[in-house]
mmCIF file with all atom_site columns, C-alpha atoms in Angstrom:
data_model
loop_
_atom_site.group_PDB
_atom_site.id
_atom_site.type_symbol
_atom_site.label_atom_id
_atom_site.label_alt_id
_atom_site.label_comp_id
_atom_site.label_asym_id
_atom_site.label_entity_id
_atom_site.label_seq_id
_atom_site.pdbx_PDB_ins_code
_atom_site.Cartn_x
_atom_site.Cartn_y
_atom_site.Cartn_z
_atom_site.occupancy
_atom_site.B_iso_or_equiv
_atom_site.pdbx_formal_charge
_atom_site.auth_seq_id
_atom_site.auth_comp_id
_atom_site.auth_asym_id
_atom_site.auth_atom_id
_atom_site.pdbx_PDB_model_num
ATOM 1   C CA . MET A 1 1   ? 36.986 6.911   6.667  1.00 0.00 ? 1451 MET A CA 1
ATOM 2   C CA . GLU A 1 2   ? 39.947 9.207   5.953  1.00 0.00 ? 1452 GLU A CA 1
ATOM 3   C CA . LYS A 1 3   ? 42.164 6.770   7.864  1.00 0.00 ? 1453 LYS A CA 1
ATOM 4   C CA . VAL A 1 4   ? 41.682 4.061   5.224  1.00 0.00 ? 1454 VAL A CA 1
ATOM 5   C CA . PRO A 1 5   ? 44.576 4.068   2.689  1.00 0.00 ? 1455 PRO A CA 1
ATOM 6   C CA . ASP A 1 6   ? 43.581 5.294   -0.760 1.00 0.00 ? 1456 ASP A CA 1
ATOM 7   C CA . SER A 1 7   ? 45.445 2.527   -2.560 1.00 0.00 ? 1457 SER A CA 1
ATOM 8   C CA . GLY A 1 8   ? 47.574 -0.555  -2.102 1.00 0.00 ? 1458 GLY A CA 1
ATOM 9   C CA . ARG A 1 9   ? 47.092 -3.889  -0.443 1.00 0.00 ? 1459 ARG A CA 1
ATOM 10  C CA . MET A 1 10  ? 45.473 -3.945  2.981  1.00 0.00 ? 1460 MET A CA 1
ATOM 11  C CA . LEU A 1 11  ? 43.437 -6.048  5.355  1.00 0.00 ? 1461 LEU A CA 1
ATOM 12  C CA . VAL A 1 12  ? 40.329 -4.448  6.855  1.00 0.00 ? 1462 VAL A CA 1
ATOM 13  C CA . VAL A 1 13  ? 39.736 -6.376  10.074 1.00 0.00 ? 1463 VAL A CA 1
ATOM 14  C CA . GLY A 1 14  ? 36.573 -6.039  12.151 1.00 0.00 ? 1464 GLY A CA 1
ATOM 15  C CA . ASN A 1 15  ? 34.187 -7.577  14.626 1.00 0.00 ? 1465 ASN A CA 1
ATOM 16  C CA . HIS A 1 16  ? 31.518 -9.936  13.302 1.00 0.00 ? 1466 HIS A CA 1
ATOM 17  C CA . SER A 1 17  ? 27.899 -10.363 14.391 1.00 0.00 ? 1467 SER A CA 1
ATOM 18  C CA . GLY A 1 18  ? 24.266 -10.317 13.306 1.00 0.00 ? 1468 GLY A CA 1
ATOM 19  C CA . GLN A 1 19  ? 23.540 -13.962 12.306 1.00 0.00 ? 1469 GLN A CA 1
ATOM 20  C CA . LEU A 1 20  ? 23.743 -13.031 8.605  1.00 0.00 ? 1470 LEU A CA 1
ATOM 21  C CA . PRO A 1 21  ? 26.737 -11.110 7.184  1.00 0.00 ? 1471 PRO A CA 1
ATOM 22  C CA . PHE A 1 22  ? 25.062 -7.767  6.580  1.00 0.00 ? 1472 PHE A CA 1
ATOM 23  C CA . ASP A 1 23  ? 27.976 -6.215  8.482  1.00 0.00 ? 1473 ASP A CA 1
ATOM 24  C CA . ALA A 1 24  ? 30.334 -7.263  5.696  1.00 0.00 ? 1474 ALA A CA 1
ATOM 25  C CA . ALA A 1 25  ? 28.011 -5.729  3.109  1.00 0.00 ? 1475 ALA A CA 1
ATOM 26  C CA . MET A 1 26  ? 27.822 -2.452  5.028  1.00 0.00 ? 1476 MET A CA 1
ATOM 27  C CA . VAL A 1 27  ? 31.613 -2.148  5.360  1.00 0.00 ? 1477 VAL A CA 1
ATOM 28  C CA . GLU A 1 28  ? 32.014 -2.829  1.646  1.00 0.00 ? 1478 GLU A CA 1
ATOM 29  C CA . VAL A 1 29  ? 29.308 -0.313  0.706  1.00 0.00 ? 1479 VAL A CA 1
ATOM 30  C CA . ALA A 1 30  ? 30.893 2.339   2.938  1.00 0.00 ? 1480 ALA A CA 1
ATOM 31  C CA . LEU A 1 31  ? 34.317 1.856   1.350  1.00 0.00 ? 1481 LEU A CA 1
ATOM 32  C CA . LEU A 1 32  ? 32.815 1.963   -2.138 1.00 0.00 ? 1482 LEU A CA 1
ATOM 33  C CA . PHE A 1 33  ? 30.398 4.886   -1.810 1.00 0.00 ? 1483 PHE A CA 1
ATOM 34  C CA . ASP A 1 34  ? 31.520 6.964   1.179  1.00 0.00 ? 1484 ASP A CA 1
ATOM 35  C CA . LYS A 1 35  ? 35.265 6.945   0.574  1.00 0.00 ? 1485 LYS A CA 1
ATOM 36  C CA . ASP A 1 36  ? 36.898 9.256   -1.948 1.00 0.00 ? 1486 ASP A CA 1
ATOM 37  C CA . PRO A 1 37  ? 38.544 7.711   -3.879 1.00 0.00 ? 1487 PRO A CA 1
ATOM 38  C CA . PRO A 1 38  ? 36.437 4.571   -3.455 1.00 0.00 ? 1488 PRO A CA 1
ATOM 39  C CA . ARG A 1 39  ? 37.951 1.257   -2.423 1.00 0.00 ? 1489 ARG A CA 1
ATOM 40  C CA . VAL A 1 40  ? 36.650 -2.167  -3.369 1.00 0.00 ? 1490 VAL A CA 1
ATOM 41  C CA . ALA A 1 41  ? 37.076 -4.708  -0.573 1.00 0.00 ? 1491 ALA A CA 1
ATOM 42  C CA . ARG A 1 42  ? 36.552 -8.422  -1.032 1.00 0.00 ? 1492 ARG A CA 1
ATOM 43  C CA . ALA A 1 43  ? 35.168 -10.228 1.993  1.00 0.00 ? 1493 ALA A CA 1
ATOM 44  C CA . LEU A 1 44  ? 36.591 -13.632 2.864  1.00 0.00 ? 1494 LEU A CA 1
ATOM 45  C CA . VAL A 1 45  ? 33.877 -16.254 3.343  1.00 0.00 ? 1495 VAL A CA 1
ATOM 46  C CA . ASP A 1 46  ? 34.093 -19.528 5.228  1.00 0.00 ? 1496 ASP A CA 1
ATOM 47  C CA . THR A 1 47  ? 35.027 -22.706 3.387  1.00 0.00 ? 1497 THR A CA 1
ATOM 48  C CA . TRP A 1 48  ? 31.553 -24.205 4.023  1.00 0.00 ? 1498 TRP A CA 1
ATOM 49  C CA . VAL A 1 49  ? 29.760 -21.412 2.120  1.00 0.00 ? 1499 VAL A CA 1
ATOM 50  C CA . PRO A 1 50  ? 30.404 -22.944 -1.364 1.00 0.00 ? 1500 PRO A CA 1
ATOM 51  C CA . SER A 1 51  ? 28.420 -25.992 -0.241 1.00 0.00 ? 1501 SER A CA 1
ATOM 52  C CA . LEU A 1 52  ? 25.233 -23.904 0.085  1.00 0.00 ? 1502 LEU A CA 1
ATOM 53  C CA . PRO A 1 53  ? 22.978 -23.873 -2.986 1.00 0.00 ? 1503 PRO A CA 1
ATOM 54  C CA . PHE A 1 54  ? 22.294 -20.417 -4.482 1.00 0.00 ? 1504 PHE A CA 1
ATOM 55  C CA . VAL A 1 55  ? 24.268 -18.687 -1.714 1.00 0.00 ? 1505 VAL A CA 1
ATOM 56  C CA . SER A 1 56  ? 27.635 -19.711 -3.144 1.00 0.00 ? 1506 SER A CA 1
ATOM 57  C CA . THR A 1 57  ? 26.716 -18.353 -6.590 1.00 0.00 ? 1507 THR A CA 1
ATOM 58  C CA . PHE A 1 58  ? 25.370 -15.132 -5.107 1.00 0.00 ? 1508 PHE A CA 1
ATOM 59  C CA . MET A 1 59  ? 28.521 -14.562 -3.041 1.00 0.00 ? 1509 MET A CA 1
ATOM 60  C CA . SER A 1 60  ? 30.789 -15.162 -6.021 1.00 0.00 ? 1510 SER A CA 1
ATOM 61  C CA . ARG A 1 61  ? 28.834 -12.738 -8.194 1.00 0.00 ? 1511 ARG A CA 1
ATOM 62  C CA . CYS A 1 62  ? 29.155 -10.123 -5.455 1.00 0.00 ? 1512 CYS A CA 1
ATOM 63  C CA . GLY A 1 63  ? 32.941 -10.505 -5.595 1.00 0.00 ? 1513 GLY A CA 1
ATOM 64  C CA . GLN A 1 64  ? 33.405 -12.387 -2.327 1.00 0.00 ? 1514 GLN A CA 1
ATOM 65  C CA . ILE A 1 65  ? 35.957 -15.186 -2.138 1.00 0.00 ? 1515 ILE A CA 1
ATOM 66  C CA . VAL A 1 66  ? 36.628 -18.276 -0.086 1.00 0.00 ? 1516 VAL A CA 1
ATOM 67  C CA . GLY A 1 67  ? 39.383 -17.355 2.353  1.00 0.00 ? 1517 GLY A CA 1
ATOM 68  C CA . THR A 1 68  ? 42.022 -19.848 1.249  1.00 0.00 ? 1518 THR A CA 1
ATOM 69  C CA . PRO A 1 69  ? 45.684 -18.764 1.562  1.00 0.00 ? 1519 PRO A CA 1
ATOM 70  C CA . ASP A 1 70  ? 46.189 -18.951 -2.210 1.00 0.00 ? 1520 ASP A CA 1
ATOM 71  C CA . ASN A 1 71  ? 43.190 -16.729 -2.944 1.00 0.00 ? 1521 ASN A CA 1
ATOM 72  C CA . CYS A 1 72  ? 44.346 -14.173 -0.389 1.00 0.00 ? 1522 CYS A CA 1
ATOM 73  C CA . ARG A 1 73  ? 47.947 -14.096 -1.619 1.00 0.00 ? 1523 ARG A CA 1
ATOM 74  C CA . ARG A 1 74  ? 46.841 -13.594 -5.221 1.00 0.00 ? 1524 ARG A CA 1
ATOM 75  C CA . LEU A 1 75  ? 44.553 -10.686 -4.372 1.00 0.00 ? 1525 LEU A CA 1
ATOM 76  C CA . LEU A 1 76  ? 47.067 -8.985  -2.087 1.00 0.00 ? 1526 LEU A CA 1
ATOM 77  C CA . ALA A 1 77  ? 49.715 -9.342  -4.805 1.00 0.00 ? 1527 ALA A CA 1
ATOM 78  C CA . ALA A 1 78  ? 47.284 -7.448  -7.054 1.00 0.00 ? 1528 ALA A CA 1
ATOM 79  C CA . GLU A 1 79  ? 47.178 -4.643  -4.417 1.00 0.00 ? 1529 GLU A CA 1
ATOM 80  C CA . GLU A 1 80  ? 43.564 -5.342  -3.479 1.00 0.00 ? 1530 GLU A CA 1
ATOM 81  C CA . ALA A 1 81  ? 41.798 -4.850  -0.152 1.00 0.00 ? 1531 ALA A CA 1
ATOM 82  C CA . LEU A 1 82  ? 40.506 -7.833  1.824  1.00 0.00 ? 1532 LEU A CA 1
ATOM 83  C CA . LEU A 1 83  ? 37.792 -7.696  4.470  1.00 0.00 ? 1533 LEU A CA 1
ATOM 84  C CA . VAL A 1 84  ? 38.434 -10.165 7.283  1.00 0.00 ? 1534 VAL A CA 1
ATOM 85  C CA . PHE A 1 85  ? 36.422 -11.130 10.352 1.00 0.00 ? 1535 PHE A CA 1
ATOM 86  C CA . PRO A 1 86  ? 38.800 -13.187 12.520 1.00 0.00 ? 1536 PRO A CA 1
ATOM 87  C CA . GLU A 1 87  ? 35.996 -14.266 14.863 1.00 0.00 ? 1537 GLU A CA 1
ATOM 88  C CA . GLY A 1 88  ? 34.428 -16.206 11.994 1.00 0.00 ? 1538 GLY A CA 1
ATOM 89  C CA . THR A 1 89  ? 31.089 -17.868 12.633 1.00 0.00 ? 1539 THR A CA 1
ATOM 90  C CA . ARG A 1 90  ? 31.832 -17.763 16.375 1.00 0.00 ? 1540 ARG A CA 1
ATOM 91  C CA . GLY A 1 91  ? 31.296 -14.019 16.215 1.00 0.00 ? 1541 GLY A CA 1
ATOM 92  C CA . LEU A 1 92  ? 28.554 -14.014 13.596 1.00 0.00 ? 1542 LEU A CA 1
ATOM 93  C CA . ASN A 1 93  ? 26.340 -16.311 15.675 1.00 0.00 ? 1543 ASN A CA 1
ATOM 94  C CA . LYS A 1 94  ? 27.086 -15.036 19.168 1.00 0.00 ? 1544 LYS A CA 1
ATOM 95  C CA . LEU A 1 95  ? 24.156 -14.717 21.564 1.00 0.00 ? 1545 LEU A CA 1
ATOM 96  C CA . PHE A 1 96  ? 22.624 -11.363 22.417 1.00 0.00 ? 1546 PHE A CA 1
ATOM 97  C CA . ALA A 1 97  ? 23.926 -11.634 25.978 1.00 0.00 ? 1547 ALA A CA 1
ATOM 98  C CA . GLU A 1 98  ? 27.461 -11.656 24.502 1.00 0.00 ? 1548 GLU A CA 1
ATOM 99  C CA . ARG A 1 99  ? 26.976 -8.608  22.276 1.00 0.00 ? 1549 ARG A CA 1
ATOM 100 C CA . TYR A 1 100 ? 30.043 -6.463  21.630 1.00 0.00 ? 1550 TYR A CA 1
ATOM 101 C CA . ARG A 1 101 ? 32.296 -8.947  23.427 1.00 0.00 ? 1551 ARG A CA 1
ATOM 102 C CA . LEU A 1 102 ? 34.838 -10.217 20.946 1.00 0.00 ? 1552 LEU A CA 1
ATOM 103 C CA . LYS A 1 103 ? 35.357 -13.934 20.530 1.00 0.00 ? 1553 LYS A CA 1
ATOM 104 C CA . ASP A 1 104 ? 38.828 -15.410 20.052 1.00 0.00 ? 1554 ASP A CA 1
ATOM 105 C CA . PHE A 1 105 ? 40.560 -14.251 16.872 1.00 0.00 ? 1555 PHE A CA 1
ATOM 106 C CA . GLY A 1 106 ? 42.155 -16.667 14.449 1.00 0.00 ? 1556 GLY A CA 1
ATOM 107 C CA . LEU A 1 107 ? 45.803 -16.096 13.529 1.00 0.00 ? 1557 LEU A CA 1
ATOM 108 C CA . GLY A 1 108 ? 45.523 -16.497 9.762  1.00 0.00 ? 1558 GLY A CA 1
ATOM 109 C CA . PHE A 1 109 ? 44.982 -12.822 8.994  1.00 0.00 ? 1559 PHE A CA 1
ATOM 110 C CA . MET A 1 110 ? 48.151 -11.868 10.868 1.00 0.00 ? 1560 MET A CA 1
ATOM 111 C CA . ARG A 1 111 ? 50.187 -14.444 8.962  1.00 0.00 ? 1561 ARG A CA 1
ATOM 112 C CA . LEU A 1 112 ? 48.819 -12.958 5.718  1.00 0.00 ? 1562 LEU A CA 1
ATOM 113 C CA . ALA A 1 113 ? 49.665 -9.409  6.770  1.00 0.00 ? 1563 ALA A CA 1
ATOM 114 C CA . LEU A 1 114 ? 53.242 -10.348 7.692  1.00 0.00 ? 1564 LEU A CA 1
ATOM 115 C CA . GLU A 1 115 ? 53.809 -12.462 4.599  1.00 0.00 ? 1565 GLU A CA 1
ATOM 116 C CA . ASN A 1 116 ? 52.530 -9.788  2.207  1.00 0.00 ? 1566 ASN A CA 1
ATOM 117 C CA . GLY A 1 117 ? 53.590 -6.614  3.991  1.00 0.00 ? 1567 GLY A CA 1
ATOM 118 C CA . ALA A 1 118 ? 49.978 -5.460  4.204  1.00 0.00 ? 1568 ALA A CA 1
ATOM 119 C CA . PRO A 1 119 ? 48.734 -2.926  6.764  1.00 0.00 ? 1569 PRO A CA 1
ATOM 120 C CA . ILE A 1 120 ? 45.782 -3.854  8.942  1.00 0.00 ? 1570 ILE A CA 1
ATOM 121 C CA . VAL A 1 121 ? 42.962 -1.318  9.192  1.00 0.00 ? 1571 VAL A CA 1
ATOM 122 C CA . PRO A 1 122 ? 40.760 -2.062  12.237 1.00 0.00 ? 1572 PRO A CA 1
ATOM 123 C CA . VAL A 1 123 ? 37.053 -1.342  12.012 1.00 0.00 ? 1573 VAL A CA 1
ATOM 124 C CA . GLY A 1 124 ? 34.455 -1.410  14.784 1.00 0.00 ? 1574 GLY A CA 1
ATOM 125 C CA . VAL A 1 125 ? 30.968 -2.257  13.549 1.00 0.00 ? 1575 VAL A CA 1
ATOM 126 C CA . VAL A 1 126 ? 28.250 -0.907  15.842 1.00 0.00 ? 1576 VAL A CA 1
ATOM 127 C CA . GLY A 1 127 ? 24.639 -1.868  15.139 1.00 0.00 ? 1577 GLY A CA 1
ATOM 128 C CA . ALA A 1 128 ? 24.857 -5.398  13.785 1.00 0.00 ? 1578 ALA A CA 1
ATOM 129 C CA . GLU A 1 129 ? 24.493 -6.968  17.222 1.00 0.00 ? 1579 GLU A CA 1
ATOM 130 C CA . GLU A 1 130 ? 20.941 -5.634  17.481 1.00 0.00 ? 1580 GLU A CA 1
ATOM 131 C CA . GLN A 1 131 ? 19.715 -6.507  13.992 1.00 0.00 ? 1581 GLN A CA 1
ATOM 132 C CA . ALA A 1 132 ? 18.777 -10.119 14.846 1.00 0.00 ? 1582 ALA A CA 1
ATOM 133 C CA . PRO A 1 133 ? 19.406 -10.820 18.539 1.00 0.00 ? 1583 PRO A CA 1
ATOM 134 C CA . ALA A 1 134 ? 20.026 -14.534 19.116 1.00 0.00 ? 1584 ALA A CA 1
ATOM 135 C CA . LEU A 1 135 ? 18.305 -15.866 22.223 1.00 0.00 ? 1585 LEU A CA 1
ATOM 136 C CA . PHE A 1 136 ? 19.892 -19.315 22.049 1.00 0.00 ? 1586 PHE A CA 1
ATOM 137 C CA . ASP A 1 137 ? 21.595 -21.669 19.616 1.00 0.00 ? 1587 ASP A CA 1
ATOM 138 C CA . LEU A 1 138 ? 19.712 -24.818 18.600 1.00 0.00 ? 1588 LEU A CA 1
ATOM 139 C CA . LYS A 1 139 ? 22.848 -26.960 18.331 1.00 0.00 ? 1589 LYS A CA 1
ATOM 140 C CA . PRO A 1 140 ? 21.189 -30.346 17.545 1.00 0.00 ? 1590 PRO A CA 1
ATOM 141 C CA . LEU A 1 141 ? 19.471 -28.866 14.497 1.00 0.00 ? 1591 LEU A CA 1
ATOM 142 C CA . ALA A 1 142 ? 22.692 -27.117 13.459 1.00 0.00 ? 1592 ALA A CA 1
ATOM 143 C CA . ARG A 1 143 ? 24.551 -30.444 13.551 1.00 0.00 ? 1593 ARG A CA 1
ATOM 144 C CA . LEU A 1 144 ? 21.756 -32.146 11.600 1.00 0.00 ? 1594 LEU A CA 1
ATOM 145 C CA . LEU A 1 145 ? 21.948 -29.507 8.860  1.00 0.00 ? 1595 LEU A CA 1
ATOM 146 C CA . ALA A 1 146 ? 25.768 -29.302 8.990  1.00 0.00 ? 1596 ALA A CA 1
ATOM 147 C CA . PHE A 1 147 ? 25.534 -25.610 9.890  1.00 0.00 ? 1597 PHE A CA 1
ATOM 148 C CA . PRO A 1 148 ? 28.004 -23.952 12.272 1.00 0.00 ? 1598 PRO A CA 1
ATOM 149 C CA . ALA A 1 149 ? 25.030 -22.710 14.329 1.00 0.00 ? 1599 ALA A CA 1
ATOM 150 C CA . PHE A 1 150 ? 21.249 -22.395 14.237 1.00 0.00 ? 1600 PHE A CA 1
ATOM 151 C CA . PRO A 1 151 ? 20.386 -19.290 16.255 1.00 0.00 ? 1601 PRO A CA 1
ATOM 152 C CA . ILE A 1 152 ? 16.834 -18.700 17.402 1.00 0.00 ? 1602 ILE A CA 1
ATOM 153 C CA . THR A 1 153 ? 15.896 -15.028 17.179 1.00 0.00 ? 1603 THR A CA 1
ATOM 154 C CA . PRO A 1 154 ? 12.704 -12.972 17.654 1.00 0.00 ? 1604 PRO A CA 1
ATOM 155 C CA . THR A 1 155 ? 13.051 -11.869 14.008 1.00 0.00 ? 1605 THR A CA 1
ATOM 156 C CA . LEU A 1 156 ? 12.324 -13.858 10.880 1.00 0.00 ? 1606 LEU A CA 1
ATOM 157 C CA . LEU A 1 157 ? 15.664 -14.216 9.128  1.00 0.00 ? 1607 LEU A CA 1
ATOM 158 C CA . PRO A 1 158 ? 16.799 -12.863 6.758  1.00 0.00 ? 1608 PRO A CA 1
ATOM 159 C CA . PHE A 1 159 ? 14.652 -9.850  7.660  1.00 0.00 ? 1609 PHE A CA 1
ATOM 160 C CA . PRO A 1 160 ? 16.555 -8.036  10.415 1.00 0.00 ? 1610 PRO A CA 1
ATOM 161 C CA . LEU A 1 161 ? 15.371 -5.292  12.695 1.00 0.00 ? 1611 LEU A CA 1
ATOM 162 C CA . PRO A 1 162 ? 16.046 -1.771  11.312 1.00 0.00 ? 1612 PRO A CA 1
ATOM 163 C CA . SER A 1 163 ? 19.101 -1.087  13.439 1.00 0.00 ? 1613 SER A CA 1
ATOM 164 C CA . ARG A 1 164 ? 21.391 1.724   12.313 1.00 0.00 ? 1614 ARG A CA 1
ATOM 165 C CA . TYR A 1 165 ? 24.982 0.834   11.499 1.00 0.00 ? 1615 TYR A CA 1
ATOM 166 C CA . ARG A 1 166 ? 27.878 3.014   12.569 1.00 0.00 ? 1616 ARG A CA 1
ATOM 167 C CA . LEU A 1 167 ? 31.363 2.134   11.358 1.00 0.00 ? 1617 LEU A CA 1
ATOM 168 C CA . TRP A 1 168 ? 34.509 3.333   13.120 1.00 0.00 ? 1618 TRP A CA 1
ATOM 169 C CA . PHE A 1 169 ? 37.778 2.931   11.220 1.00 0.00 ? 1619 PHE A CA 1
ATOM 170 C CA . GLY A 1 170 ? 41.094 3.083   13.062 1.00 0.00 ? 1620 GLY A CA 1
ATOM 171 C CA . GLU A 1 171 ? 44.618 4.037   12.039 1.00 0.00 ? 1621 GLU A CA 1
ATOM 172 C CA . PRO A 1 172 ? 46.404 1.468   9.836  1.00 0.00 ? 1622 PRO A CA 1
ATOM 173 C CA . MET A 1 173 ? 48.541 -0.920  11.887 1.00 0.00 ? 1623 MET A CA 1
ATOM 174 C CA . ARG A 1 174 ? 51.795 -2.305  10.516 1.00 0.00 ? 1624 ARG A CA 1
ATOM 175 C CA . PHE A 1 175 ? 53.566 -5.299  11.968 1.00 0.00 ? 1625 PHE A CA 1
ATOM 176 C CA . GLU A 1 176 ? 56.995 -6.782  11.462 1.00 0.00 ? 1626 GLU A CA 1
ATOM 177 C CA . GLY A 1 177 ? 58.104 -10.358 11.862 1.00 0.00 ? 1627 GLY A CA 1
ATOM 178 C CA . SER A 1 178 ? 57.848 -13.733 10.184 1.00 0.00 ? 1628 SER A CA 1
ATOM 179 C CA . PRO A 1 179 ? 54.524 -15.331 9.261  1.00 0.00 ? 1629 PRO A CA 1
ATOM 180 C CA . ASP A 1 180 ? 56.057 -18.590 10.483 1.00 0.00 ? 1630 ASP A CA 1
ATOM 181 C CA . ASP A 1 181 ? 56.614 -17.346 14.029 1.00 0.00 ? 1631 ASP A CA 1
ATOM 182 C CA . GLU A 1 182 ? 55.275 -19.377 16.922 1.00 0.00 ? 1632 GLU A CA 1
ATOM 183 C CA . ASP A 1 183 ? 51.598 -18.935 17.716 1.00 0.00 ? 1633 ASP A CA 1
ATOM 184 C CA . ALA A 1 184 ? 52.435 -17.204 20.996 1.00 0.00 ? 1634 ALA A CA 1
ATOM 185 C CA . VAL A 1 185 ? 54.368 -14.510 19.117 1.00 0.00 ? 1635 VAL A CA 1
ATOM 186 C CA . LEU A 1 186 ? 51.554 -13.981 16.622 1.00 0.00 ? 1636 LEU A CA 1
ATOM 187 C CA . GLU A 1 187 ? 48.957 -13.892 19.380 1.00 0.00 ? 1637 GLU A CA 1
ATOM 188 C CA . GLU A 1 188 ? 50.656 -10.846 20.893 1.00 0.00 ? 1638 GLU A CA 1
ATOM 189 C CA . LYS A 1 189 ? 50.243 -9.002  17.590 1.00 0.00 ? 1639 LYS A CA 1
ATOM 190 C CA . VAL A 1 190 ? 46.666 -10.236 17.168 1.00 0.00 ? 1640 VAL A CA 1
ATOM 191 C CA . ASP A 1 191 ? 45.851 -8.978  20.660 1.00 0.00 ? 1641 ASP A CA 1
ATOM 192 C CA . GLN A 1 192 ? 46.917 -5.485  19.591 1.00 0.00 ? 1642 GLN A CA 1
ATOM 193 C CA . VAL A 1 193 ? 44.438 -5.566  16.707 1.00 0.00 ? 1643 VAL A CA 1
ATOM 194 C CA . LYS A 1 194 ? 41.753 -6.939  18.991 1.00 0.00 ? 1644 LYS A CA 1
ATOM 195 C CA . ALA A 1 195 ? 42.406 -4.145  21.496 1.00 0.00 ? 1645 ALA A CA 1
ATOM 196 C CA . ALA A 1 196 ? 42.136 -1.529  18.734 1.00 0.00 ? 1646 ALA A CA 1
ATOM 197 C CA . ILE A 1 197 ? 38.750 -2.901  17.626 1.00 0.00 ? 1647 ILE A CA 1
ATOM 198 C CA . THR A 1 198 ? 37.558 -3.078  21.234 1.00 0.00 ? 1648 THR A CA 1
ATOM 199 C CA . ALA A 1 199 ? 38.444 0.600   21.686 1.00 0.00 ? 1649 ALA A CA 1
ATOM 200 C CA . LEU A 1 200 ? 36.591 1.555   18.497 1.00 0.00 ? 1650 LEU A CA 1
ATOM 201 C CA . LEU A 1 201 ? 33.518 -0.349  19.665 1.00 0.00 ? 1651 LEU A CA 1
ATOM 202 C CA . ALA A 1 202 ? 33.616 1.343   23.066 1.00 0.00 ? 1652 ALA A CA 1
ATOM 203 C CA . ARG A 1 203 ? 33.757 4.759   21.418 1.00 0.00 ? 1653 ARG A CA 1
ATOM 204 C CA . GLY A 1 204 ? 30.976 3.882   19.002 1.00 0.00 ? 1654 GLY A CA 1
ATOM 205 C CA . LEU A 1 205 ? 28.688 2.574   21.726 1.00 0.00 ? 1655 LEU A CA 1
ATOM 206 C CA . GLU A 1 206 ? 29.315 5.627   23.884 1.00 0.00 ? 1656 GLU A CA 1
ATOM 207 C CA . GLU A 1 207 ? 28.578 8.106   21.119 1.00 0.00 ? 1657 GLU A CA 1
ATOM 208 C CA . ARG A 1 208 ? 25.585 6.552   19.385 1.00 0.00 ? 1658 ARG A CA 1
ATOM 209 C CA . PRO A 1 209 ? 22.304 8.208   20.387 1.00 0.00 ? 1659 PRO A CA 1
ATOM 210 C CA . HIS A 1 210 ? 20.088 5.137   19.840 1.00 0.00 ? 1660 HIS A CA 1
ATOM 211 C CA . VAL A 1 211 ? 20.045 1.673   18.285 1.00 0.00 ? 1661 VAL A CA 1
ATOM 212 C CA . PHE A 1 212 ? 17.484 2.600   15.639 1.00 0.00 ? 1662 PHE A CA 1
ATOM 213 C CA . TRP A 1 213 ? 18.384 6.222   14.792 1.00 0.00 ? 1663 TRP A CA 1
#
């Protein structure tokens, strides 16, 4: 936690999993209650979330925002911290057999970091993969409901298994270059962030004594 900057704009970038975004809540709670001085991080939610009744209102009241470029620029200009999961729903709804294997990262967070001169703080979230293990994805039903996925789990969502979360924060990473660079150039930078998160996950998995304690 001491590696997280005490102030100023930043992007906290981590792995995503667990079927429901409890991992985002846990990172935010850790930054708010375990860090001294506390930091408030706003998680970026997918553009389809505002279409969900009740959920969109709940997310807004919790301080989360839709991850549009304009929203992100305004908050970074105000020196706020953003919580980003570049895997998106691909990571959130991954199957249990794919646990702790990162999906492809989007490039948007890197463009934001370069455009706004914001450091990237990697975080490895260990524990979310086991909270609601997805056995398979019922894609026809997901398409019918216009959901990105409809995972079938042995748990009754949104009541996850009592897995213990362990969060590993890495050193802030600063990048130089233009946000308008070719995708291939940005992908090299994104791969460095992905490698940092992978290393944090490996350390966390090696050192945790058990999933549930």
